[in-house]
Coordinates of N, CA and C in Angstrom, one line a residue:
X1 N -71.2 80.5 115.7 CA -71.2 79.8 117.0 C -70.1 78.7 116.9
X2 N -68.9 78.7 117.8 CA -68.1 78.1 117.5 C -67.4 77.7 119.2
X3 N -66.9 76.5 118.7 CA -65.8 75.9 120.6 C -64.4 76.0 119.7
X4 N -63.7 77.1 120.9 CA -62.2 76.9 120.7 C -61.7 76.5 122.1
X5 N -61.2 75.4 121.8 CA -60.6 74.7 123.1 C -59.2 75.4 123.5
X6 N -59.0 75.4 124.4 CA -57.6 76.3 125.6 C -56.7 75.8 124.7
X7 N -55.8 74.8 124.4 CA -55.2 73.7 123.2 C -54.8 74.4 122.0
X8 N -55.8 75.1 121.9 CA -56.0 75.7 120.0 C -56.1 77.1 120.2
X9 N -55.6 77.7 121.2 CA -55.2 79.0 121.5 C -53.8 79.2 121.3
X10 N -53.3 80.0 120.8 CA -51.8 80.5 120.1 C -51.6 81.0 121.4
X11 N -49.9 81.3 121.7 CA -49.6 81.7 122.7 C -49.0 83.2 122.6
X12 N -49.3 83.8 121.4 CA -49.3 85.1 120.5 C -50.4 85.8 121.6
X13 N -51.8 84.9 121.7 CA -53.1 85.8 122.5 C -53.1 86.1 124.0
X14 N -52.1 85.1 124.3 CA -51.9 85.4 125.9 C -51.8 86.6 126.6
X15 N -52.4 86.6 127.3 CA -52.2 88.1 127.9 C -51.4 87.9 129.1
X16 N -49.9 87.8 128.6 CA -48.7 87.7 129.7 C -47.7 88.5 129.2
X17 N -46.6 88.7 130.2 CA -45.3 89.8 129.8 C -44.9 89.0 128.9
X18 N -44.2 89.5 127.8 CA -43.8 89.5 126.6 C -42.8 88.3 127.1
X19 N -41.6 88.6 128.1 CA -40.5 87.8 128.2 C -41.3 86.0 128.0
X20 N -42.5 86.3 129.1 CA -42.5 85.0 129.4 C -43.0 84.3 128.2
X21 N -43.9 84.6 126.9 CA -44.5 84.3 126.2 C -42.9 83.7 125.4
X22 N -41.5 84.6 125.3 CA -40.8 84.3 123.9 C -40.0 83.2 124.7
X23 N -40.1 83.2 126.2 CA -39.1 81.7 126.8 C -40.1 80.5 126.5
X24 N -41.2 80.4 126.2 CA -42.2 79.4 125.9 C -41.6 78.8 124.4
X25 N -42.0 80.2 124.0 CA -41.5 80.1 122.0 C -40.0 79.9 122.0
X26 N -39.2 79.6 122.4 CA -37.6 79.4 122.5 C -37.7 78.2 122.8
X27 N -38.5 77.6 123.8 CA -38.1 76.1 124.5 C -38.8 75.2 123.2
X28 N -39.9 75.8 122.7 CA -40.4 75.2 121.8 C -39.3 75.0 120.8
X29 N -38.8 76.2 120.0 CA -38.0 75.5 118.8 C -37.1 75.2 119.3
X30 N -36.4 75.0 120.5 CA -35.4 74.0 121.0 C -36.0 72.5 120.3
X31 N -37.4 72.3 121.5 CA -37.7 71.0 121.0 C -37.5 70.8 119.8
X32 N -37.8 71.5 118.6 CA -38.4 71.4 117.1 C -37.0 71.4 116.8
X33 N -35.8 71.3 117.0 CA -34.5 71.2 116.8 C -34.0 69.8 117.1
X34 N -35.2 68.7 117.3 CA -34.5 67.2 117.5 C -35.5 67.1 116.4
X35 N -36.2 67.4 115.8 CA -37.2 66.5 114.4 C -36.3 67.5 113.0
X36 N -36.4 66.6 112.0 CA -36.6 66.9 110.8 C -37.4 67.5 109.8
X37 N -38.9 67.5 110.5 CA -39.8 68.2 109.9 C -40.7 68.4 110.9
X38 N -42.0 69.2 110.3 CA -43.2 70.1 111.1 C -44.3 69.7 110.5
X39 N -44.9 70.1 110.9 CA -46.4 69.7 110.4 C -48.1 70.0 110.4
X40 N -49.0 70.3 109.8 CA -50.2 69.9 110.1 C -50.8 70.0 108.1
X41 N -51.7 69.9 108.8 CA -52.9 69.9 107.7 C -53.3 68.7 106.9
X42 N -54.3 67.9 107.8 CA -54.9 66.8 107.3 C -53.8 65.6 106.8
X43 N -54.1 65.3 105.4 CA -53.6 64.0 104.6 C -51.8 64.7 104.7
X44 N -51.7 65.9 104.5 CA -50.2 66.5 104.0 C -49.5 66.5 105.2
X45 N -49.6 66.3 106.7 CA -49.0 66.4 108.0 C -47.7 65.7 107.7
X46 N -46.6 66.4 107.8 CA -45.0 65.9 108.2 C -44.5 65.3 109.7
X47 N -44.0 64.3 109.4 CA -43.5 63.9 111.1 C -42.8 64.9 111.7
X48 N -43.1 64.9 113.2 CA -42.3 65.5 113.9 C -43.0 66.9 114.1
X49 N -43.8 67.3 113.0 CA -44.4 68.4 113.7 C -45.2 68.8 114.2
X50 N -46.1 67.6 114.1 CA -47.7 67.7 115.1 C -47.2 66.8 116.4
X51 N -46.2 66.4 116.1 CA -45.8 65.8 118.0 C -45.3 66.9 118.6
X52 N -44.4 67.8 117.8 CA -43.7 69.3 118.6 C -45.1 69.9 119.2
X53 N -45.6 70.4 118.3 CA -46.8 71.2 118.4 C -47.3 70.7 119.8
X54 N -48.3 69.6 119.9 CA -49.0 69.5 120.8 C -48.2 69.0 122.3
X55 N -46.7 68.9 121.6 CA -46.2 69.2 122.9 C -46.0 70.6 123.9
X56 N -46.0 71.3 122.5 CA -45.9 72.7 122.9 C -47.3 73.4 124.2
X57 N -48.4 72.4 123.5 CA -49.9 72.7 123.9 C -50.0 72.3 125.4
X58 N -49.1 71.3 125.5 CA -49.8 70.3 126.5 C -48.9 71.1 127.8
X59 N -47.5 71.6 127.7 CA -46.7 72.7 128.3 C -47.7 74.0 128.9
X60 N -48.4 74.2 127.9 CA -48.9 75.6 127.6 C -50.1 75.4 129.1
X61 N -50.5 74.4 128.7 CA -52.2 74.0 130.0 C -51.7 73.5 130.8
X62 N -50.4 72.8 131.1 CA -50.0 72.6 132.8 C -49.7 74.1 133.3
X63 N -49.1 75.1 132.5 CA -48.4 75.9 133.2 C -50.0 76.8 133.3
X64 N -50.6 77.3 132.4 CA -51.7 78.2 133.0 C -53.3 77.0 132.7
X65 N -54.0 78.6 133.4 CA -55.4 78.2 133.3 C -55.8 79.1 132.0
X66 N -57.1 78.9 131.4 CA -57.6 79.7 130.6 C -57.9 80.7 130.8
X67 N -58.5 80.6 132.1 CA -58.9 82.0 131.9 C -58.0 83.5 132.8
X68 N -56.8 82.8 133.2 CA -55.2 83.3 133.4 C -55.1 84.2 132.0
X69 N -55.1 83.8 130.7 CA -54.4 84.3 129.5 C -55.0 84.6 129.1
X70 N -56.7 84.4 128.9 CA -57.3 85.0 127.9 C -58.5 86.2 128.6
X71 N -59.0 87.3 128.2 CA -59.9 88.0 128.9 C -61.3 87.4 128.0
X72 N -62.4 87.9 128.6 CA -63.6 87.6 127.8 C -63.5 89.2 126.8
X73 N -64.4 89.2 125.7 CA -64.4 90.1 124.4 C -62.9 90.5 123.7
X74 N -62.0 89.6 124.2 CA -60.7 89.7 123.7 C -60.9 89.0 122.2
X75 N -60.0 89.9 121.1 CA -60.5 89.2 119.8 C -59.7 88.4 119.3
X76 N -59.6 87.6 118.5 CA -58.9 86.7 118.1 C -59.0 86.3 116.5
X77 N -57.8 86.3 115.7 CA -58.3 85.6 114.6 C -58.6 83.7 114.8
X78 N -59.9 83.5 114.1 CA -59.6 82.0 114.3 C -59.9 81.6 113.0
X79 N -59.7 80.2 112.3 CA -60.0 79.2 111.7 C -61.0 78.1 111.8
X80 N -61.8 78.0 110.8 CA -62.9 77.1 111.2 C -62.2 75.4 110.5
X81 N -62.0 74.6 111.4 CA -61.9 73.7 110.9 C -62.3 72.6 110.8
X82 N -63.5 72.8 111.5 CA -64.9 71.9 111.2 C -66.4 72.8 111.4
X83 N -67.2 72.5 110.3 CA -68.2 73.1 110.2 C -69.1 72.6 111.5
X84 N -70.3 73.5 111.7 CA -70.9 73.3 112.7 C -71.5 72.1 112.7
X85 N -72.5 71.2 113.6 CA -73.3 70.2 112.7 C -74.3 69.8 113.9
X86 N -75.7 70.0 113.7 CA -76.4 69.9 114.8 C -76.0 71.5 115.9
X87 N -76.2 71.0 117.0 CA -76.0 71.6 118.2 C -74.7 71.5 118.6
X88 N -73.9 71.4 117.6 CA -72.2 71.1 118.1 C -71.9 72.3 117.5
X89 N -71.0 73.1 118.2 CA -70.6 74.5 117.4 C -69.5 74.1 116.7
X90 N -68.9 74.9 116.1 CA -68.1 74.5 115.0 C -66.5 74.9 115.2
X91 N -65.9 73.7 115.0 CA -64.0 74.0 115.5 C -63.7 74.8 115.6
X92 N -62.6 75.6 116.2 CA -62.1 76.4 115.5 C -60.6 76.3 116.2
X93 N -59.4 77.2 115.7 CA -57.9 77.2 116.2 C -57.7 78.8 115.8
X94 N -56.7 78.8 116.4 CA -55.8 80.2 116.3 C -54.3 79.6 115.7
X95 N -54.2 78.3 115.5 CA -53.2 77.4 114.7 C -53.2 77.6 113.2
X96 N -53.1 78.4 112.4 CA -53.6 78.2 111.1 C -52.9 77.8 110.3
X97 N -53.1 77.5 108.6 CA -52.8 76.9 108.0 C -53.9 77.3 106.8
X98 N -53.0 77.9 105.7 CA -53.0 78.0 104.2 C -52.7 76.8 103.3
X99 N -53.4 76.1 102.9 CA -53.1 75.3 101.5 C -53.3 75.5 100.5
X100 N -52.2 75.7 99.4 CA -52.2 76.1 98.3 C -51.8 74.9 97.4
X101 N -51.4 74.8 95.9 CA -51.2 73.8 95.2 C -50.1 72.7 95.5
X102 N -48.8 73.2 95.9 CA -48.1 72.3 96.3 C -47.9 72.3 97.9
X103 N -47.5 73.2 98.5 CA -47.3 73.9 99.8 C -48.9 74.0 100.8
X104 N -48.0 73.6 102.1 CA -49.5 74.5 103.2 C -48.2 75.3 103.8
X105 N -48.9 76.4 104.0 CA -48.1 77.4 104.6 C -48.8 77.9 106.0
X106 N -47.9 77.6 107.2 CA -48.4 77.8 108.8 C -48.0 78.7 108.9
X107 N -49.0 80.4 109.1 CA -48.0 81.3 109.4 C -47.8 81.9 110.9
X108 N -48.6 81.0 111.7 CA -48.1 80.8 113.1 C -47.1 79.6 113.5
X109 N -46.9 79.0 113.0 CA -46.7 78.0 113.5 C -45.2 77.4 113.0
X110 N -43.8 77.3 114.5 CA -43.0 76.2 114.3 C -42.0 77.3 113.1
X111 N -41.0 76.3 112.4 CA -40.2 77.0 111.7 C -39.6 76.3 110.4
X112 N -39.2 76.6 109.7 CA -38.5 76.0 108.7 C -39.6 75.7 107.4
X113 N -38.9 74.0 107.2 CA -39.7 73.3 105.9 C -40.1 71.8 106.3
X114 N -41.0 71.3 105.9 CA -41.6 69.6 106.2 C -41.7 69.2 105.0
X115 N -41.9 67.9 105.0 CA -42.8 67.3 103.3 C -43.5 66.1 103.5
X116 N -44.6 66.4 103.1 CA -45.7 65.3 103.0 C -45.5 64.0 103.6
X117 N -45.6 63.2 104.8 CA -45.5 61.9 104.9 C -45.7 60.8 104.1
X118 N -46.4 61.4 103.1 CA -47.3 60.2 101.8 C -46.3 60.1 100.9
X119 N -45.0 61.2 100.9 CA -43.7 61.2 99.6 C -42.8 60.2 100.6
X120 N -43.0 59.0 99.9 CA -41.8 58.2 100.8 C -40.9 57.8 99.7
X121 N -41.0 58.2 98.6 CA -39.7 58.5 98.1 C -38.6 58.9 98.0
X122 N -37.4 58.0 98.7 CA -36.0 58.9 99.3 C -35.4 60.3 98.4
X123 N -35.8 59.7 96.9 CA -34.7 61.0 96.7 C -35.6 61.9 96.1
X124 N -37.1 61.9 96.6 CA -37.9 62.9 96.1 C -38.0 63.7 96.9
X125 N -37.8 63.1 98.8 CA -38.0 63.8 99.7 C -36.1 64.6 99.7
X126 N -35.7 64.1 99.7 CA -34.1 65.0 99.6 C -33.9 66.0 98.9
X127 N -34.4 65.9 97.4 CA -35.1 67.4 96.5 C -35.7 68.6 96.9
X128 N -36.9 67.5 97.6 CA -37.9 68.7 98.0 C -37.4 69.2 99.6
X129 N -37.0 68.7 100.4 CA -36.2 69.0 102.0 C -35.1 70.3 101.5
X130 N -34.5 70.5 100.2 CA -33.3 71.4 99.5 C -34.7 72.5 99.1
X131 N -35.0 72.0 98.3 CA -36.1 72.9 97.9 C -36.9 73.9 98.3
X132 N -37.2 73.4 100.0 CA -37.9 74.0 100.8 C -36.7 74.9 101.5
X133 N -35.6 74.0 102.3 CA -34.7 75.0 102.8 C -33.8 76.4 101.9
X134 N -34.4 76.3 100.6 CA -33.9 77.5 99.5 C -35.3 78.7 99.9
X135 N -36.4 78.4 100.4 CA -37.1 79.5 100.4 C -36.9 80.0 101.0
X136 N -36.4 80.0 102.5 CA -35.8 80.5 103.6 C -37.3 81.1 104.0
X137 N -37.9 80.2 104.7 CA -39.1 80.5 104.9 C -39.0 81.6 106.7
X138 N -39.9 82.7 106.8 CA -39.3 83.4 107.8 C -39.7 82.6 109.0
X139 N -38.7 83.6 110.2 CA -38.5 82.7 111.3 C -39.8 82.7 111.8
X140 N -40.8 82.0 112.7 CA -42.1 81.8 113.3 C -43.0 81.3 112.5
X141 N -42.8 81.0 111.0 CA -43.7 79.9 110.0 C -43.6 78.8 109.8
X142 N -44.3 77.6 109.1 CA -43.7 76.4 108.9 C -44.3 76.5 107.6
X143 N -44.0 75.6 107.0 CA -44.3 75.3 105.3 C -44.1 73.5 105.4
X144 N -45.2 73.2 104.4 CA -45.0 72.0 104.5 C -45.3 71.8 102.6
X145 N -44.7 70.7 101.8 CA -44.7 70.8 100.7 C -45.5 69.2 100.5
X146 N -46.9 69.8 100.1 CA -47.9 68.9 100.0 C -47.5 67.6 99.1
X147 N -48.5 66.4 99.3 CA -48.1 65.3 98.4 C -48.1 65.5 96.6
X148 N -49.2 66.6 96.0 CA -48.7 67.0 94.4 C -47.7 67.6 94.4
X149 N -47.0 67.8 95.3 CA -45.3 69.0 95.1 C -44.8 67.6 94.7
X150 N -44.6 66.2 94.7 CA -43.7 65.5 94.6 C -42.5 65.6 93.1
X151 N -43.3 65.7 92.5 CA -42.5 65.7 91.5 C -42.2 66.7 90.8
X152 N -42.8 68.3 91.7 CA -42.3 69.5 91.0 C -41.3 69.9 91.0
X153 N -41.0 71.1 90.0 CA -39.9 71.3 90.0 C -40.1 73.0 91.5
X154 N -38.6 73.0 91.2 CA -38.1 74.1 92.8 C -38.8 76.0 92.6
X155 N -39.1 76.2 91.1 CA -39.8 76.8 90.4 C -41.1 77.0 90.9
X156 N -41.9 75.5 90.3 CA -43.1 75.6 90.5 C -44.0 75.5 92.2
X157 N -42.7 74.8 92.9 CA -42.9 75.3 94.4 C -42.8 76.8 95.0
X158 N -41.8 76.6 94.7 CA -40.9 78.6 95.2 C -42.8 79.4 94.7
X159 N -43.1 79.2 93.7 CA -44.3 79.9 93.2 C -45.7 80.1 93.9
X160 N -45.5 78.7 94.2 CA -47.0 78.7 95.2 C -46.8 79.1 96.6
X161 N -45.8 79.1 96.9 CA -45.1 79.3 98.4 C -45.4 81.0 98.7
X162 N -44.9 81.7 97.7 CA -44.8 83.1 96.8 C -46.6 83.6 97.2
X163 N -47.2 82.7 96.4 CA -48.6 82.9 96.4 C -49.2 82.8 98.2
X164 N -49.1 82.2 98.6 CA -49.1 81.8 100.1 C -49.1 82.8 100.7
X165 N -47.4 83.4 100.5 CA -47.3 84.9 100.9 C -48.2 85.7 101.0
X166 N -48.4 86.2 99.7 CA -49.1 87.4 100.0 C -50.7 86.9 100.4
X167 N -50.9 85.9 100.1 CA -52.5 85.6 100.6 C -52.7 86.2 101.9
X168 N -51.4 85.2 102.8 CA -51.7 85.6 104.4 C -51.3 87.7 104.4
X169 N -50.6 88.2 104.0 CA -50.4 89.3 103.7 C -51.5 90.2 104.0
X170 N -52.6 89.6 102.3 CA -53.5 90.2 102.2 C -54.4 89.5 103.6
X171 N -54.6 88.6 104.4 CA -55.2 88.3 105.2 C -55.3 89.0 106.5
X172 N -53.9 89.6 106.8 CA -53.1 90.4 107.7 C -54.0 91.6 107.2
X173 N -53.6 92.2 106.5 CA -54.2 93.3 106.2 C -55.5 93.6 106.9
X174 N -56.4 92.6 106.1 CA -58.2 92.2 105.8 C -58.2 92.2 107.6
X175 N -57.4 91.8 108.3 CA -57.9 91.3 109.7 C -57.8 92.7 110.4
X176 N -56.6 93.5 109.7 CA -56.7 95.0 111.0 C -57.3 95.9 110.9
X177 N -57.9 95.9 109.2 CA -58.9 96.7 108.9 C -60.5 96.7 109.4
X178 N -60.1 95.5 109.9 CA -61.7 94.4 110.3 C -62.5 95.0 111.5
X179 N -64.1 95.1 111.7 CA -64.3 94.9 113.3 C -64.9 94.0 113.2
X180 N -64.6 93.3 114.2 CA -65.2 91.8 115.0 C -66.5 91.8 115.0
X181 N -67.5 91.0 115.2 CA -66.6 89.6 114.4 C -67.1 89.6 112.7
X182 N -66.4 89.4 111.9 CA -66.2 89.5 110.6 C -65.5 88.5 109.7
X183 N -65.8 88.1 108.6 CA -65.1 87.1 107.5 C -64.2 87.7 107.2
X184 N -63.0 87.1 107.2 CA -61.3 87.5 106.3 C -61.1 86.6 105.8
X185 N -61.6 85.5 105.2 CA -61.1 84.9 104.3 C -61.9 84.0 104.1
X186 N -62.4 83.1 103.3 CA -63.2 82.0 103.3 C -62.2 81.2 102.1
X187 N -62.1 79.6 102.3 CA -60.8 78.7 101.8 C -61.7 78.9 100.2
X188 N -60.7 78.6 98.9 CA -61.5 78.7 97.7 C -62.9 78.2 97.5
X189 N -63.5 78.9 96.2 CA -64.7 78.3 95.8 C -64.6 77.2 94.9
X190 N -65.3 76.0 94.3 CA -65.0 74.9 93.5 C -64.0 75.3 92.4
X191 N -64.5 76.1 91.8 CA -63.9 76.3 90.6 C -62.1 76.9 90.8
X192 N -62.3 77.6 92.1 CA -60.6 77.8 92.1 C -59.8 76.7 93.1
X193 N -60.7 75.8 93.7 CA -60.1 74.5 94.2 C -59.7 73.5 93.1
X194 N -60.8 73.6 91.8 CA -60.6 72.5 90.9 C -59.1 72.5 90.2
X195 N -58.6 74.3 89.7 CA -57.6 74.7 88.8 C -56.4 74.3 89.5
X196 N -56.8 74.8 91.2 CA -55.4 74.8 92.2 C -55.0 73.2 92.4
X197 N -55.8 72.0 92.7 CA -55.8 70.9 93.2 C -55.3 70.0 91.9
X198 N -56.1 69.9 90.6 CA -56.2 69.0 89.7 C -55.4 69.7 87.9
X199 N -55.5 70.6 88.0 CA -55.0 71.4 86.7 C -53.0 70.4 86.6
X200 N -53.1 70.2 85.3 CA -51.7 69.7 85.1 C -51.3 70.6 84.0
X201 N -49.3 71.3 83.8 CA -49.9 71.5 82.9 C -49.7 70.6 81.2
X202 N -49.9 69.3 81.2 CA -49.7 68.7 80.3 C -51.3 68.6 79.6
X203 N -52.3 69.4 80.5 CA -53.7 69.2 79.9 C -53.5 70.2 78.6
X204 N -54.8 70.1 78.0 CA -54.3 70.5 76.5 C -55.0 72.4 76.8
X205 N -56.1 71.8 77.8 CA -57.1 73.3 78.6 C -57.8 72.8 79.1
X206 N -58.9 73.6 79.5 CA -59.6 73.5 80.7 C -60.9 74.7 80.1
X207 N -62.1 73.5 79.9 CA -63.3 74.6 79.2 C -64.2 74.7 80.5
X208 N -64.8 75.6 80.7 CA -65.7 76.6 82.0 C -66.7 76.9 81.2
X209 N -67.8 76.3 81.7 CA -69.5 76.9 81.2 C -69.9 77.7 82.3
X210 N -70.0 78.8 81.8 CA -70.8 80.0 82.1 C -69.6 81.3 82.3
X211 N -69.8 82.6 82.0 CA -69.0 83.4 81.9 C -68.2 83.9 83.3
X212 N -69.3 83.7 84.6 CA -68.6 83.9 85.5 C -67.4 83.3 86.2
X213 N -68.2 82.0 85.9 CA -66.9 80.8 86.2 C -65.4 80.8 85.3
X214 N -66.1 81.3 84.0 CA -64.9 81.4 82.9 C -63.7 82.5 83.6
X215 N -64.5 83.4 83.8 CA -63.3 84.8 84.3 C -62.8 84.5 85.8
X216 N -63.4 83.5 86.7 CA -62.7 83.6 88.0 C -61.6 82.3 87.4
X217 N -62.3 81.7 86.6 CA -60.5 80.4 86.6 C -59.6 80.9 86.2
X218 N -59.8 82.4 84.6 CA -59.4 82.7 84.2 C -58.0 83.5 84.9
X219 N -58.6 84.6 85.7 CA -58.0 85.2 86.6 C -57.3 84.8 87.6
X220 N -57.4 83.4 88.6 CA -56.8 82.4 89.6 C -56.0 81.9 88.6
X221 N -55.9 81.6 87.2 CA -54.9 80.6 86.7 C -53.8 82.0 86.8
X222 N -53.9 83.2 86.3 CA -53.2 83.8 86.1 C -52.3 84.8 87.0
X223 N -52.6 84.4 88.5 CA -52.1 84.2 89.5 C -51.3 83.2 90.2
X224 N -52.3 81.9 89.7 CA -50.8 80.8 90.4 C -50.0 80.5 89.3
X225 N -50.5 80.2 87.6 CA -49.4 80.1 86.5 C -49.3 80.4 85.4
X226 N -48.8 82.0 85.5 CA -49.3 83.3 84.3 C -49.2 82.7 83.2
X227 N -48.0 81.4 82.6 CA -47.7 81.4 81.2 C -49.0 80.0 80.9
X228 N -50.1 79.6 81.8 CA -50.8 78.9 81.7 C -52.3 79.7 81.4
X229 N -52.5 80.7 81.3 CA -53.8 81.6 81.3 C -55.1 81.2 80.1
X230 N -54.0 81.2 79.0 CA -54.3 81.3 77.6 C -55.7 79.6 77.5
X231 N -55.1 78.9 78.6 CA -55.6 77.3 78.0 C -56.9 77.2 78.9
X232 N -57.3 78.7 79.3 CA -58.7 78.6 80.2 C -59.5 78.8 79.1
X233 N -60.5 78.3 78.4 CA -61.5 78.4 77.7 C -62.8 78.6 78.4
X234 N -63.6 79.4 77.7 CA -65.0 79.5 77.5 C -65.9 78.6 76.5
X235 N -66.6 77.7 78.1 CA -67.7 76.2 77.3 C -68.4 77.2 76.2
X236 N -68.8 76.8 74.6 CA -69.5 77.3 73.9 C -70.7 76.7 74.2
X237 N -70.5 75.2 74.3 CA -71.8 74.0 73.7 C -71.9 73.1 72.7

């Protein structure tokens, strides 16, 4: 049970001639061609791209009505971005957004690379601004290189970015194989939030009590940093 507001409808779903949908998406990265960066996702939002964006939105609802673009039982992927609570149904967008260790990766959304508002470090953000424009991220994504990207190297970004990929990939997939309405993805469990978010690798390891937990950190380390696998231990006691 969920409210998606008109706003938080991608203009991907619209049910209008193709032309008119890609003069929408043109005028938009026009706009997105006077900012520097793009943006969303919580604490990691870049300037300049949640003002594009919701300018984009606000275009979107002068020119139609809702129920102009969308039909009823029309399917949609959405995003839950707030749980339900009470009798309030629960967020949701067709905006989405992947966060991985250093990077959020938008794969609707906007174009290029952003970096964390919270790096106000000049020549951290000029690194990572090079950094990001070396991935050549494709045209109709945005990437935004979270506040722990600050002091990585172009390696250990390029990597997670990499991982991002194929997630939504595999997400893509998971969604055409799908019938409605159905789970494609649910954001990590503790244990692969803890490795992705806080794992350094200057720790010496990382011990896991209980065997299940052992083999899923095991196997997530060895996906975001194969030459880091070895330092997942199993808690004895």
């Amino acid at each position: 049970h969920g409210f998606l507001a008109f706003n938080e409808i991608h203009p991907d779903y619209y049910q209008i001639p193709v032309a008119d949908r890609e003069a929408i998406m043109a005028e938009a990265n026009a706009d997105d061609d006077d900012h520097d960066d793009l943006g969303r996702e919580g604490d990691d939002e870049s300037e300049g791209g949640l003002a594009d964006e919701e300018r984009l939105k606000r275009r979107l609802m002068r020119r139609y009505k809702i129920q102009d673009v969308i039909k009823r039982r029309q399917i949609l992927l959405v995003q839950v971005v707030k749980d339900e609570r009470g009798a309030k149904g629960a967020a949701l967008t067709t905006w989405l957004s992947l966060a991985g260790r250093y990077c959020v990766l938008m794969p609707n959304t906007g174009k290029g690379g952003g970096i964390s508002r919270k790096i106000t470090n000049t020549s951290d953000r000029r690194r990572l601004k090079s950094a990001a424009a070396a991935l050549k991220v494709p045209k109709g994504m945005g990437l935004i290189i979270r506040t722990a990207g600050a002091k990585r190297t172009r390696a250990e970004i390029k990597r997670d970015y990499e991982y991002l990929l194929r997630l939504w990939e595999t997400i893509r997939e998971t969604t055409l194989k799908s019938n409605a309405p159905a789970v494609i993805y649910e954001e990590e469990n503790l244990v692969r939030r803890a490795v992705r978010d806080m794992y350094d690798k200057d720790f010496d390891g990382i011990q896991v009590e209980g065997l299940e937990g052992f083999k899923e950190a095991r196997d997530f380390m060895r996906v975001l940093m194969p030459s880091q696998a070895k330092k997942i231990h199993l808690y004895q006691g």
